[in-house]
PDB file of C-alpha atoms in Angstrom:
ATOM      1  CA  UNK A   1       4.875 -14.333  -8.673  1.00 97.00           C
ATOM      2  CA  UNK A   2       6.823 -12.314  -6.331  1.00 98.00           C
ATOM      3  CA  UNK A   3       4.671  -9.090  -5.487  1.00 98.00           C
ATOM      4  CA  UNK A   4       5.280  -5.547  -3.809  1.00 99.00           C
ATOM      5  CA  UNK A   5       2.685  -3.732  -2.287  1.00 99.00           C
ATOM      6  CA  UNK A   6       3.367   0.090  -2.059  1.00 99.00           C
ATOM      7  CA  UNK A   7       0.381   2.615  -0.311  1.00 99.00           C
ATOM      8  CA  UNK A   8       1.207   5.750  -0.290  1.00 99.00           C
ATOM      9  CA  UNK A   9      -0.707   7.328   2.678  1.00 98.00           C
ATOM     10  CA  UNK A  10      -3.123  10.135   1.656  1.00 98.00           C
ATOM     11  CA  UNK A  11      -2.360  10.080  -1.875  1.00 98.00           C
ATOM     12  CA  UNK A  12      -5.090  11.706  -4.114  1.00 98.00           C
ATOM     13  CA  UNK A  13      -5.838  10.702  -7.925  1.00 98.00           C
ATOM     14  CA  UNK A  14      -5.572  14.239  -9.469  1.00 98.00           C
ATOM     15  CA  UNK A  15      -2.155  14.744  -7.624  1.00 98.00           C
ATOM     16  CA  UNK A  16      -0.561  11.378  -8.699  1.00 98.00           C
ATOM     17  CA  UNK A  17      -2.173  11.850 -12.318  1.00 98.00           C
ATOM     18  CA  UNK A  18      -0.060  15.438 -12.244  1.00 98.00           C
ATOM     19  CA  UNK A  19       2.908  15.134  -9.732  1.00 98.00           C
ATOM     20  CA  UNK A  20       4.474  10.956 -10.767  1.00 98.00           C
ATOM     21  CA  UNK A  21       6.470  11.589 -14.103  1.00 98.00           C
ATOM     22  CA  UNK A  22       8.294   8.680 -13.297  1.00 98.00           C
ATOM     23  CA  UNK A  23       5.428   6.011 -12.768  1.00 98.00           C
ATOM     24  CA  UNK A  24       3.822   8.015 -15.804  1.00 98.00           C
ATOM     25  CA  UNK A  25       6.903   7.255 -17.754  1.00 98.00           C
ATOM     26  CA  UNK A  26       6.813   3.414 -17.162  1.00 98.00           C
ATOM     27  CA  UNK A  27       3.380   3.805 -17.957  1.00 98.00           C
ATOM     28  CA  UNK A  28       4.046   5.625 -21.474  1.00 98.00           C
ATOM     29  CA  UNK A  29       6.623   2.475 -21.820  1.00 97.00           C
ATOM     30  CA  UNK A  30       3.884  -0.232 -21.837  1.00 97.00           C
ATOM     31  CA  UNK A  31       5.348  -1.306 -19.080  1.00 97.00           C
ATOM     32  CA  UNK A  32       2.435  -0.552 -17.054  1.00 98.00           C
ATOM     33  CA  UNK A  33      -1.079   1.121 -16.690  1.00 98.00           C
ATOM     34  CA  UNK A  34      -2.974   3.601 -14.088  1.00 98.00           C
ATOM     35  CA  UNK A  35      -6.651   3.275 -13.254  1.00 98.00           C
ATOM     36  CA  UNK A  36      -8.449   5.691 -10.449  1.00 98.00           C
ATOM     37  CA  UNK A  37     -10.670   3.928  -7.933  1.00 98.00           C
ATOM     38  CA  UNK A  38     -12.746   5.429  -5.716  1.00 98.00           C
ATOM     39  CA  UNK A  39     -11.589   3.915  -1.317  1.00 98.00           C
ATOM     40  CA  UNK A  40     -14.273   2.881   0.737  1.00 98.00           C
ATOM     41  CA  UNK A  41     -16.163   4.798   3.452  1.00 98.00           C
ATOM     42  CA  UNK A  42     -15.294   6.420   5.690  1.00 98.00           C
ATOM     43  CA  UNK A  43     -11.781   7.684   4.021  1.00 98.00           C
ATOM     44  CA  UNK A  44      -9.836   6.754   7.141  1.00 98.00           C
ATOM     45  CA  UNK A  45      -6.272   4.920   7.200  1.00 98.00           C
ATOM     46  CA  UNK A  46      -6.823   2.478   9.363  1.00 98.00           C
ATOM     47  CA  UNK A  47      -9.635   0.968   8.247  1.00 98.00           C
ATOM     48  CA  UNK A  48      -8.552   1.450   4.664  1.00 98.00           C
ATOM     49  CA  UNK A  49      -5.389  -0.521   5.439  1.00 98.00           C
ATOM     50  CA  UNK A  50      -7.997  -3.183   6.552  1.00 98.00           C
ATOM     51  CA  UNK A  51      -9.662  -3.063   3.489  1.00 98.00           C
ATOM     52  CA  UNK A  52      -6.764  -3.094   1.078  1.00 98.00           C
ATOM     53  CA  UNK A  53      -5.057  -5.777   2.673  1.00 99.00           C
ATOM     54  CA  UNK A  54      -8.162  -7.976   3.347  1.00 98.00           C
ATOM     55  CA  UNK A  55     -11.007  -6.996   1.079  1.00 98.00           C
ATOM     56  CA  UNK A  56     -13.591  -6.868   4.056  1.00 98.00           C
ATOM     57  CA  UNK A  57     -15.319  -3.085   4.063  1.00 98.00           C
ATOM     58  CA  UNK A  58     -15.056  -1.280   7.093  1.00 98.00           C
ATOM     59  CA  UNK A  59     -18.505  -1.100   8.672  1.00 98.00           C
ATOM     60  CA  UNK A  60     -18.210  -5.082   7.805  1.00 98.00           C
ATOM     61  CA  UNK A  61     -14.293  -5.172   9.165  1.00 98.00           C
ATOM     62  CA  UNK A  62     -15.218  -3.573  12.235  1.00 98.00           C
ATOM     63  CA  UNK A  63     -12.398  -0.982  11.738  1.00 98.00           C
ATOM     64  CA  UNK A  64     -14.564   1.685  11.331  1.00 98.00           C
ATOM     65  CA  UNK A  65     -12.179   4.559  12.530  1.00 98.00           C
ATOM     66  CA  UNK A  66      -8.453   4.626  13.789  1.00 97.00           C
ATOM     67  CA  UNK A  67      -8.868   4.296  17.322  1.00 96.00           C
ATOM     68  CA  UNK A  68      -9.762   0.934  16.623  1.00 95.00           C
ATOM     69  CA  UNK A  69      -6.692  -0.942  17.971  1.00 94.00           C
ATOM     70  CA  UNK A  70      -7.288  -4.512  17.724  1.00 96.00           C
ATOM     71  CA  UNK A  71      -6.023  -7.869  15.759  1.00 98.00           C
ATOM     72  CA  UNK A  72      -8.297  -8.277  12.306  1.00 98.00           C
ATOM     73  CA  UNK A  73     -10.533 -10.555  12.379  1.00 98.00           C
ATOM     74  CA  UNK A  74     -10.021 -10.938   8.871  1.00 98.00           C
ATOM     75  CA  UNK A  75      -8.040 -13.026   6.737  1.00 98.00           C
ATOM     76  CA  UNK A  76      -5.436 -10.728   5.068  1.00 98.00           C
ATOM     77  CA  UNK A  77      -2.769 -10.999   2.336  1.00 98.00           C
ATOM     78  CA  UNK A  78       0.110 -12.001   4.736  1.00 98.00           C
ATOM     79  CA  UNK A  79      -2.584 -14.842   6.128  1.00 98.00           C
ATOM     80  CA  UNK A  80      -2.976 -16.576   3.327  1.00 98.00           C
ATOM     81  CA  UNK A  81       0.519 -15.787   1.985  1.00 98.00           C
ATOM     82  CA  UNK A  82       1.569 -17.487   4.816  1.00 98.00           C
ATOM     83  CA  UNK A  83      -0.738 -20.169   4.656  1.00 98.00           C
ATOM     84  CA  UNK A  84       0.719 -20.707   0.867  1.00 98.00           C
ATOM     85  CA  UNK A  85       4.334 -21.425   2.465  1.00 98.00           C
ATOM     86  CA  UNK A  86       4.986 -18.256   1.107  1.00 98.00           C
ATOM     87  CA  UNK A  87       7.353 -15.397   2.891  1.00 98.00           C
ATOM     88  CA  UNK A  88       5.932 -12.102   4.048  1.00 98.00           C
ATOM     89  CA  UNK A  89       7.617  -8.894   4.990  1.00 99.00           C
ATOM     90  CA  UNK A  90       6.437  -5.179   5.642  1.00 99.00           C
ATOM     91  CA  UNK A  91       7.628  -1.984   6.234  1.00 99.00           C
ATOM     92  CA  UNK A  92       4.746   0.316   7.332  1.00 98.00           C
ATOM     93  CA  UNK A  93       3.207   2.424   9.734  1.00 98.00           C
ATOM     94  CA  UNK A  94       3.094   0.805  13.055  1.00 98.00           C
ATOM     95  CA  UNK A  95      -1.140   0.126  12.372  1.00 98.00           C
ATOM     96  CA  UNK A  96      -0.369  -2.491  10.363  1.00 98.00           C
ATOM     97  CA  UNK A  97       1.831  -4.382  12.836  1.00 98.00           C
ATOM     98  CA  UNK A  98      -1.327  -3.996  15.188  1.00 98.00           C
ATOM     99  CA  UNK A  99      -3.364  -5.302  12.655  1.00 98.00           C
ATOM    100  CA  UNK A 100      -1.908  -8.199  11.675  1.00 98.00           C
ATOM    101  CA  UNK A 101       0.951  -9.302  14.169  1.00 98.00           C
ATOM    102  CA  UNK A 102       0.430  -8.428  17.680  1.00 97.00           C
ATOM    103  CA  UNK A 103      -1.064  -5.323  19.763  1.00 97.00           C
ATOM    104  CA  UNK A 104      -0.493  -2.707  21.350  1.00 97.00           C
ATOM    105  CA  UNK A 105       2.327  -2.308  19.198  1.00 97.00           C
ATOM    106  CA  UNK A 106       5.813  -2.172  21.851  1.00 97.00           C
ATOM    107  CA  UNK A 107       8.664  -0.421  20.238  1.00 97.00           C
ATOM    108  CA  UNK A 108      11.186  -2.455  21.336  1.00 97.00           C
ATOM    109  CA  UNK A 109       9.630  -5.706  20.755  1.00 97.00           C
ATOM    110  CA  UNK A 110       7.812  -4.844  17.556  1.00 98.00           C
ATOM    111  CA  UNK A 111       9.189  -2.076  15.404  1.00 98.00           C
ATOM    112  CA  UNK A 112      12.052  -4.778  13.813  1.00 98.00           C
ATOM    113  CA  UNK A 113      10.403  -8.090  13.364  1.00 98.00           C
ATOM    114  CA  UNK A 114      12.183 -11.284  12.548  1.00 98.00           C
ATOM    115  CA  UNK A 115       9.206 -14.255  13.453  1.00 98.00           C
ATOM    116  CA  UNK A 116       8.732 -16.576  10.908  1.00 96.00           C
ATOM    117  CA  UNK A 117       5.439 -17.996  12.951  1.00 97.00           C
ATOM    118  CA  UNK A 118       3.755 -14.672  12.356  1.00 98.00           C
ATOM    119  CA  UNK A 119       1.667 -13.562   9.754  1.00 98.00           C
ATOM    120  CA  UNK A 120       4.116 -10.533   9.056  1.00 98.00           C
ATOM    121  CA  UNK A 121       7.558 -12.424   9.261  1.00 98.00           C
ATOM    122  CA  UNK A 122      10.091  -9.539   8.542  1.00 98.00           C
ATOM    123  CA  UNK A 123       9.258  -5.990   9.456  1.00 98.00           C
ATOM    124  CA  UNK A 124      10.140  -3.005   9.977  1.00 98.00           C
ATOM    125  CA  UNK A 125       7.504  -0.729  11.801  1.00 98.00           C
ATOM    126  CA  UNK A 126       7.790   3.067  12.743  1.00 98.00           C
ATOM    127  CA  UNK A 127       5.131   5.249  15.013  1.00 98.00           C
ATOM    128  CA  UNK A 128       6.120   8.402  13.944  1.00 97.00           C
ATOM    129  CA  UNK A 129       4.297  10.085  10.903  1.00 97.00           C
ATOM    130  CA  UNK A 130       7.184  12.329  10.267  1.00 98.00           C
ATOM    131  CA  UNK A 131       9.583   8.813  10.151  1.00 98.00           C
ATOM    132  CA  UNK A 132      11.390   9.876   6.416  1.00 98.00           C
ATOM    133  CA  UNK A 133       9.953   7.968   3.441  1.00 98.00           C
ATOM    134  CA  UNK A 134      13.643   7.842   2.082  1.00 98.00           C
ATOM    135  CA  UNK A 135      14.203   5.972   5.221  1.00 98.00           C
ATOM    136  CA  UNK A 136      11.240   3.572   4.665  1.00 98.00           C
ATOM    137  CA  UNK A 137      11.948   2.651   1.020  1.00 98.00           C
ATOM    138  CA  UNK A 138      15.583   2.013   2.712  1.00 98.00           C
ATOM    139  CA  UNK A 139      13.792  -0.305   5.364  1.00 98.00           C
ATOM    140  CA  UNK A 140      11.994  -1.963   2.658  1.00 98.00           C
ATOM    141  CA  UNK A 141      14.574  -2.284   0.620  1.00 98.00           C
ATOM    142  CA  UNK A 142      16.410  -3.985   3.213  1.00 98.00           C
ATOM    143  CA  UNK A 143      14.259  -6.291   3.979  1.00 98.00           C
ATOM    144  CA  UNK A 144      13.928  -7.706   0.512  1.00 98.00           C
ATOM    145  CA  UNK A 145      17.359  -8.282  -0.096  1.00 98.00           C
ATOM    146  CA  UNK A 146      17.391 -10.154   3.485  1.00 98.00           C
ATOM    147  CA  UNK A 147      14.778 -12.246   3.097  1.00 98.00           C
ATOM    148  CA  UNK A 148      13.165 -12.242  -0.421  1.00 98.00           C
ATOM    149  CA  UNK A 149       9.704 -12.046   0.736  1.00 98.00           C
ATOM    150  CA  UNK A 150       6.793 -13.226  -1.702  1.00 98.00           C
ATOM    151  CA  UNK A 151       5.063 -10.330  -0.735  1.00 99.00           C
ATOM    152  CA  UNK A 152       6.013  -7.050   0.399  1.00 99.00           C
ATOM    153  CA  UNK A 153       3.681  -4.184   1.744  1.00 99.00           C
ATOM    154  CA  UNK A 154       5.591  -0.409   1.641  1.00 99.00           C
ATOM    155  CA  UNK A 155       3.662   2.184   3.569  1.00 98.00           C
ATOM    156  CA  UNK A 156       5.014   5.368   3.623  1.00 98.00           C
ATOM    157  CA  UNK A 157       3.663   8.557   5.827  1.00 98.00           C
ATOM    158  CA  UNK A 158       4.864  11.604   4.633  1.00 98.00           C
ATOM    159  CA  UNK A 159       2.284  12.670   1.630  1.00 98.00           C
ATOM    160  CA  UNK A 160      -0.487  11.982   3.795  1.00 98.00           C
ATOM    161  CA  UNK A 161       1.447  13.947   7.247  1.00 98.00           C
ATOM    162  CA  UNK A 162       1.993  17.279   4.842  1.00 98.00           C
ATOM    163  CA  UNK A 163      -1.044  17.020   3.647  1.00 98.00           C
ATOM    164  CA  UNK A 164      -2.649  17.519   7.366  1.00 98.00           C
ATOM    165  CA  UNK A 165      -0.095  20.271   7.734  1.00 98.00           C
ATOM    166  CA  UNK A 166      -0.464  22.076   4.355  1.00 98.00           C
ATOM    167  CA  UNK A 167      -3.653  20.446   2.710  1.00 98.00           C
ATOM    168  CA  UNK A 168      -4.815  19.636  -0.897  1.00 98.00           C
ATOM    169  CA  UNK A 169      -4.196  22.243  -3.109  1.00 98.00           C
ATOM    170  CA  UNK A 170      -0.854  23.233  -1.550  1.00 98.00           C
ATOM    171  CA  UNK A 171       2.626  22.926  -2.870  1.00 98.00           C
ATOM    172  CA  UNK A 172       3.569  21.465  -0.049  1.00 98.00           C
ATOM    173  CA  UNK A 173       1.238  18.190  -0.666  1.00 98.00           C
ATOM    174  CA  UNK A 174       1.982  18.118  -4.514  1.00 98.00           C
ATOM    175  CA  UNK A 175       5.817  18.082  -3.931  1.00 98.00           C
ATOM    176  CA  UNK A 176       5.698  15.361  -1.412  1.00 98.00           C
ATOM    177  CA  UNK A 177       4.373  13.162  -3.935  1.00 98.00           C
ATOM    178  CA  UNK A 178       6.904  14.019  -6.233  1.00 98.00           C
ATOM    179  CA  UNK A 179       9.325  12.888  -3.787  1.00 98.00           C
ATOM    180  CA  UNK A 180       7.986   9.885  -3.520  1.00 98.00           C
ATOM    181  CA  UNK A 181       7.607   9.504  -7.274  1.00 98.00           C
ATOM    182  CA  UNK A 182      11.212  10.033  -6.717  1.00 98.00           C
ATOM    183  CA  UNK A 183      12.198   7.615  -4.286  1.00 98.00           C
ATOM    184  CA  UNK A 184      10.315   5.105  -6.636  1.00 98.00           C
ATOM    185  CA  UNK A 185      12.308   6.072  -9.195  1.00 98.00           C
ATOM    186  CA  UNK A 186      15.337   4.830  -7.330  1.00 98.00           C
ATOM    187  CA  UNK A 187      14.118   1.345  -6.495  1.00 98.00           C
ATOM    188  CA  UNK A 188      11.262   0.265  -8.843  1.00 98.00           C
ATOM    189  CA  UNK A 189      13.599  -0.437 -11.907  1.00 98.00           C
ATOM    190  CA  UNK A 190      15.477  -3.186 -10.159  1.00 98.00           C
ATOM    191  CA  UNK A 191      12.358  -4.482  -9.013  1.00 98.00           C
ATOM    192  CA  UNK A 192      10.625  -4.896 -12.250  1.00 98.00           C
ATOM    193  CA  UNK A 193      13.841  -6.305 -13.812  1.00 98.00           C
ATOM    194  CA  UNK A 194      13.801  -9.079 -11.195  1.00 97.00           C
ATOM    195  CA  UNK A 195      10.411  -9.804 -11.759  1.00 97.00           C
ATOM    196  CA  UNK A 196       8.290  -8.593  -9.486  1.00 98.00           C
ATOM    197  CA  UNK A 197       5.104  -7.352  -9.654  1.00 98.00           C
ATOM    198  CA  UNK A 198       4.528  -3.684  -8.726  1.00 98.00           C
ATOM    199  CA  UNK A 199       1.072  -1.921  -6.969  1.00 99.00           C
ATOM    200  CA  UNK A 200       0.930   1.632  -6.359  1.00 99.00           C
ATOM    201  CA  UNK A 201      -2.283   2.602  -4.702  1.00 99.00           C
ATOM    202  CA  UNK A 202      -3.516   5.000  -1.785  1.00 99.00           C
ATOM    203  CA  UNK A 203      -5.904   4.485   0.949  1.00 98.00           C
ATOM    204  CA  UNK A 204      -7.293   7.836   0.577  1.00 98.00           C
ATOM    205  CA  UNK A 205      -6.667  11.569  -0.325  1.00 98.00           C
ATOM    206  CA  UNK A 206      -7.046  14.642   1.517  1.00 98.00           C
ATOM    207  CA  UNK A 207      -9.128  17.685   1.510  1.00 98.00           C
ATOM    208  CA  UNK A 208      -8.378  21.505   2.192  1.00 98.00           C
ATOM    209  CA  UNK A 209     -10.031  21.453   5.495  1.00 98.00           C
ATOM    210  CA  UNK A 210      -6.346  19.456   6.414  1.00 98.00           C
ATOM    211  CA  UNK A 211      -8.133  16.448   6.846  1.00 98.00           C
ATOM    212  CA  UNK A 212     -10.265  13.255   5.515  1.00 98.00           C
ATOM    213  CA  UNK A 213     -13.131  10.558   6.481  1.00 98.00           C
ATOM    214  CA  UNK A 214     -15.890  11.994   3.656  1.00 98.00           C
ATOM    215  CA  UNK A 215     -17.016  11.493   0.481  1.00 98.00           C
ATOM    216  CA  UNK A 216     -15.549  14.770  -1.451  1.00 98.00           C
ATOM    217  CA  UNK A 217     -13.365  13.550  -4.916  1.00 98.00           C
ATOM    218  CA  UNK A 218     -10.729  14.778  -3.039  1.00 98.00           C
ATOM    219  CA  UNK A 219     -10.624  12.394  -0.170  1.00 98.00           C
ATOM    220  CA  UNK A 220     -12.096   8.887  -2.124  1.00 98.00           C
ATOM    221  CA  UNK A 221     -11.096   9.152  -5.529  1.00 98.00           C
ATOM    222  CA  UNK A 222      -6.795   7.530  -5.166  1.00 98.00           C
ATOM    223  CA  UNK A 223      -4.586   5.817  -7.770  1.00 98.00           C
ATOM    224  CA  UNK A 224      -3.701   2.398  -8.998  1.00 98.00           C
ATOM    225  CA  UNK A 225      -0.656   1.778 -11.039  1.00 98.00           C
ATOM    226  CA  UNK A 226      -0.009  -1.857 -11.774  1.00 98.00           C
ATOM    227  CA  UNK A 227       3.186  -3.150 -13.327  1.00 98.00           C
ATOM    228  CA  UNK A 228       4.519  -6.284 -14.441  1.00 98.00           C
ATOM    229  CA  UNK A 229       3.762  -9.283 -16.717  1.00 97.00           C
ATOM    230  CA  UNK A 230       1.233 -10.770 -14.555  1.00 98.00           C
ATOM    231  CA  UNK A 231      -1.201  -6.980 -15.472  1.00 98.00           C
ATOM    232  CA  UNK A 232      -3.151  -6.970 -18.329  1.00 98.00           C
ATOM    233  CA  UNK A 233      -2.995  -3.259 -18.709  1.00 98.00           C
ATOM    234  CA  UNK A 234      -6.279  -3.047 -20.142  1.00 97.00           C
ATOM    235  CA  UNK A 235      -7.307   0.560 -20.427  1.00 96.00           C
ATOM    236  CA  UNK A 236     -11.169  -0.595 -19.492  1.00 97.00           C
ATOM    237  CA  UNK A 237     -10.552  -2.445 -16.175  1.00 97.00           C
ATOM    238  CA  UNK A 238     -12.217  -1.219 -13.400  1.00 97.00           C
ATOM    239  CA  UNK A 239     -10.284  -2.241 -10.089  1.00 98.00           C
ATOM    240  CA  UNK A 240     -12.360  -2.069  -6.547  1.00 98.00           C
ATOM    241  CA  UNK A 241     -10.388  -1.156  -3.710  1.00 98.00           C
ATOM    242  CA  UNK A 242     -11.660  -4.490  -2.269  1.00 98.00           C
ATOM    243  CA  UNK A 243     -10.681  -6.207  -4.972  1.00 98.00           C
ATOM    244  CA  UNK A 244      -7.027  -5.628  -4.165  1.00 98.00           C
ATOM    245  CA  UNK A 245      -6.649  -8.544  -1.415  1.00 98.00           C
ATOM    246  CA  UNK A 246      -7.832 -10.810  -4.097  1.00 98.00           C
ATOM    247  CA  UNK A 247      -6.076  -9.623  -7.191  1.00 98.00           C
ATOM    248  CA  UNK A 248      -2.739 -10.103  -5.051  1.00 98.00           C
ATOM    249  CA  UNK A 249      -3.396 -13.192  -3.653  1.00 98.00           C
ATOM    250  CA  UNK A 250      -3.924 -14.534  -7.420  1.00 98.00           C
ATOM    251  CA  UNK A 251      -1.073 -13.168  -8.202  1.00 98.00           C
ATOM    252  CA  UNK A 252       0.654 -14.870  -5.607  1.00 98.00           C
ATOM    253  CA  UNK A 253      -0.529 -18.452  -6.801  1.00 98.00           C
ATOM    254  CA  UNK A 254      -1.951 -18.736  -3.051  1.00 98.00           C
ATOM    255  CA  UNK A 255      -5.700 -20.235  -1.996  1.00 98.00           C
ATOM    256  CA  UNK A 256      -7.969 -17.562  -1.005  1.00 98.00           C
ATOM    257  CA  UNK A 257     -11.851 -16.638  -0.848  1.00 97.00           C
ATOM    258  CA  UNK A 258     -11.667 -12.903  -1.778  1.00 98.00           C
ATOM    259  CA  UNK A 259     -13.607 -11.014  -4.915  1.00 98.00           C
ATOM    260  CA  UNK A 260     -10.807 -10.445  -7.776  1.00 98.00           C
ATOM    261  CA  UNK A 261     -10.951  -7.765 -10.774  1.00 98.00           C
ATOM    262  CA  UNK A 262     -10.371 -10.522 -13.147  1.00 97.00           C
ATOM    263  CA  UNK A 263      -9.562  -7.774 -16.216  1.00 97.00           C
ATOM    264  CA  UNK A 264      -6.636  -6.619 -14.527  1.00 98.00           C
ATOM    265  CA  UNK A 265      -4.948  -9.402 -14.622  1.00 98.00           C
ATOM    266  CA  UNK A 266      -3.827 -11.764 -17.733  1.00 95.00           C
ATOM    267  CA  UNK A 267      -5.891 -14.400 -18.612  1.00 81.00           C
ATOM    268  CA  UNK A 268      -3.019 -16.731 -17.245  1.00 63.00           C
ATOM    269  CA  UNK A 269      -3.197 -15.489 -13.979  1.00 63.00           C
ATOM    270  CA  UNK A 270      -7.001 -16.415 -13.358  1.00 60.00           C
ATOM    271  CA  UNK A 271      -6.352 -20.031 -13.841  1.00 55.00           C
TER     272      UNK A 271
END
């Protein structure tokens, strides 16, 4: 099943629980579910990118902080997407390029992808943390009508940049969410009644100190929303954020060695 991957940088539970009426209101319509899961250690993005997208900790991924500019090691989603004969696209945060394509990221050679030999075929990277998420969800948007990708990672920056300008508990941070909420709002309908299957998660949230990397609720404890018929919905399911690469790649109908939270998922999609 066609799948799309959206990580909203910085993103804490309690302010998704109290600032997405829209993903709340798919929710209310059975048409979905939201868990909280508590992001590895240390609550960095780039190493939590690494994890999400490959299952592998961390201090085992070697990404332990986000100077860390290197290829993975790992085997990620778009690996074994690819490996599948299935189509990948992304538009995110110029990390993730570095990650999973080729580093140091070059502008001109890397922000707009078209290489069907690399892992990420179709993307659409930006370096800027102020880049407009109404522009990304456009870039995204774009590249799924353009190529229909199997799989499709959204990373937008601007919960997680306000939140280092204006921290936790400000307005600032809460209504940045709900702008996101909102640019959901305008895409996710046509994506569910195509068929695809929906993930809304966060890497991490953010503190009052500005910042992140500890252990405080505020920083590890993010969101998972789930959507579409592949999702059990189960109330009780208890998702790891390493158990994300996995889940996806099931849902995909791709080979792949990663841990799974099998009661997310309907019992079909375990076979």
């Amino acid at each position: 099943m066609k799948t799309i991957l959206v990580v909203l940088d910085g993103l804490n539970f309690q302010v998704a629980r109290d600032a997405m009426g829209y993903l709340h209101a798919e929710c209310a319509q059975g048409n979905g579910q939201r868990y909280q899961i508590t992001c590895e250690l240390p609550s960095l993005s780039r190493p939590l990118y690494e994890c999400i997208l490959t299952g592998i900790t961390p201090v085992k991924s070697g990404i332990i902080h986000n100077g860390v500019s290197r290829l993975s090691t790992q085997q990620s989603i778009f690996h074994y997407a690819r490996e599948g004969g299935l189509t990948t696209a992304a538009a995110a945060y110029h990390w993730v390029s570095e990650l999973y394509n080729r580093t140091p990221f070059v502008p001109a050679r890397d922000r707009h992808t078209a290489d069907s030999d690399l892992p990420i075929q179709y993307g659409h990277f930006y370096s800027d943390d102020v880049y407009p998420d109404s522009h990304l969800f456009e870039d995204a948007e774009s590249l799924r009508l353009n190529h229909q990708p199997d799989f499709l990672l959204i990373h937008p920056m601007n919960i997680d940049d306000t939140g280092h300008k204006h921290g936790f508990s400000s307005p600032q941070y809460r209504n940045r969410a709900r702008m996101a909420d909102g640019y959901l709002s305008q895409w996710m309908p046509e994506w569910l009644r195509q068929g695809y299957q929906v993930i809304v998660t966060a890497d991490h949230g953010m503190n009052d100190d500005r910042s992140h990397g500890g252990t405080l609720p505020e920083e590890t404890q993010v969101p998972l929303f789930v959507f579409g018929s592949a999702f059990s919905l189960r109330e009780d399911a208890a998702p790891k954020q390493t158990e994300l690469c996995g889940t996806v790649c099931q849902i995909l109908g791709v080979q792949h060695d990663k841990p799974v939270c099998a009661p997310l998922l309907r019992s079909g999609e375990l076979a």
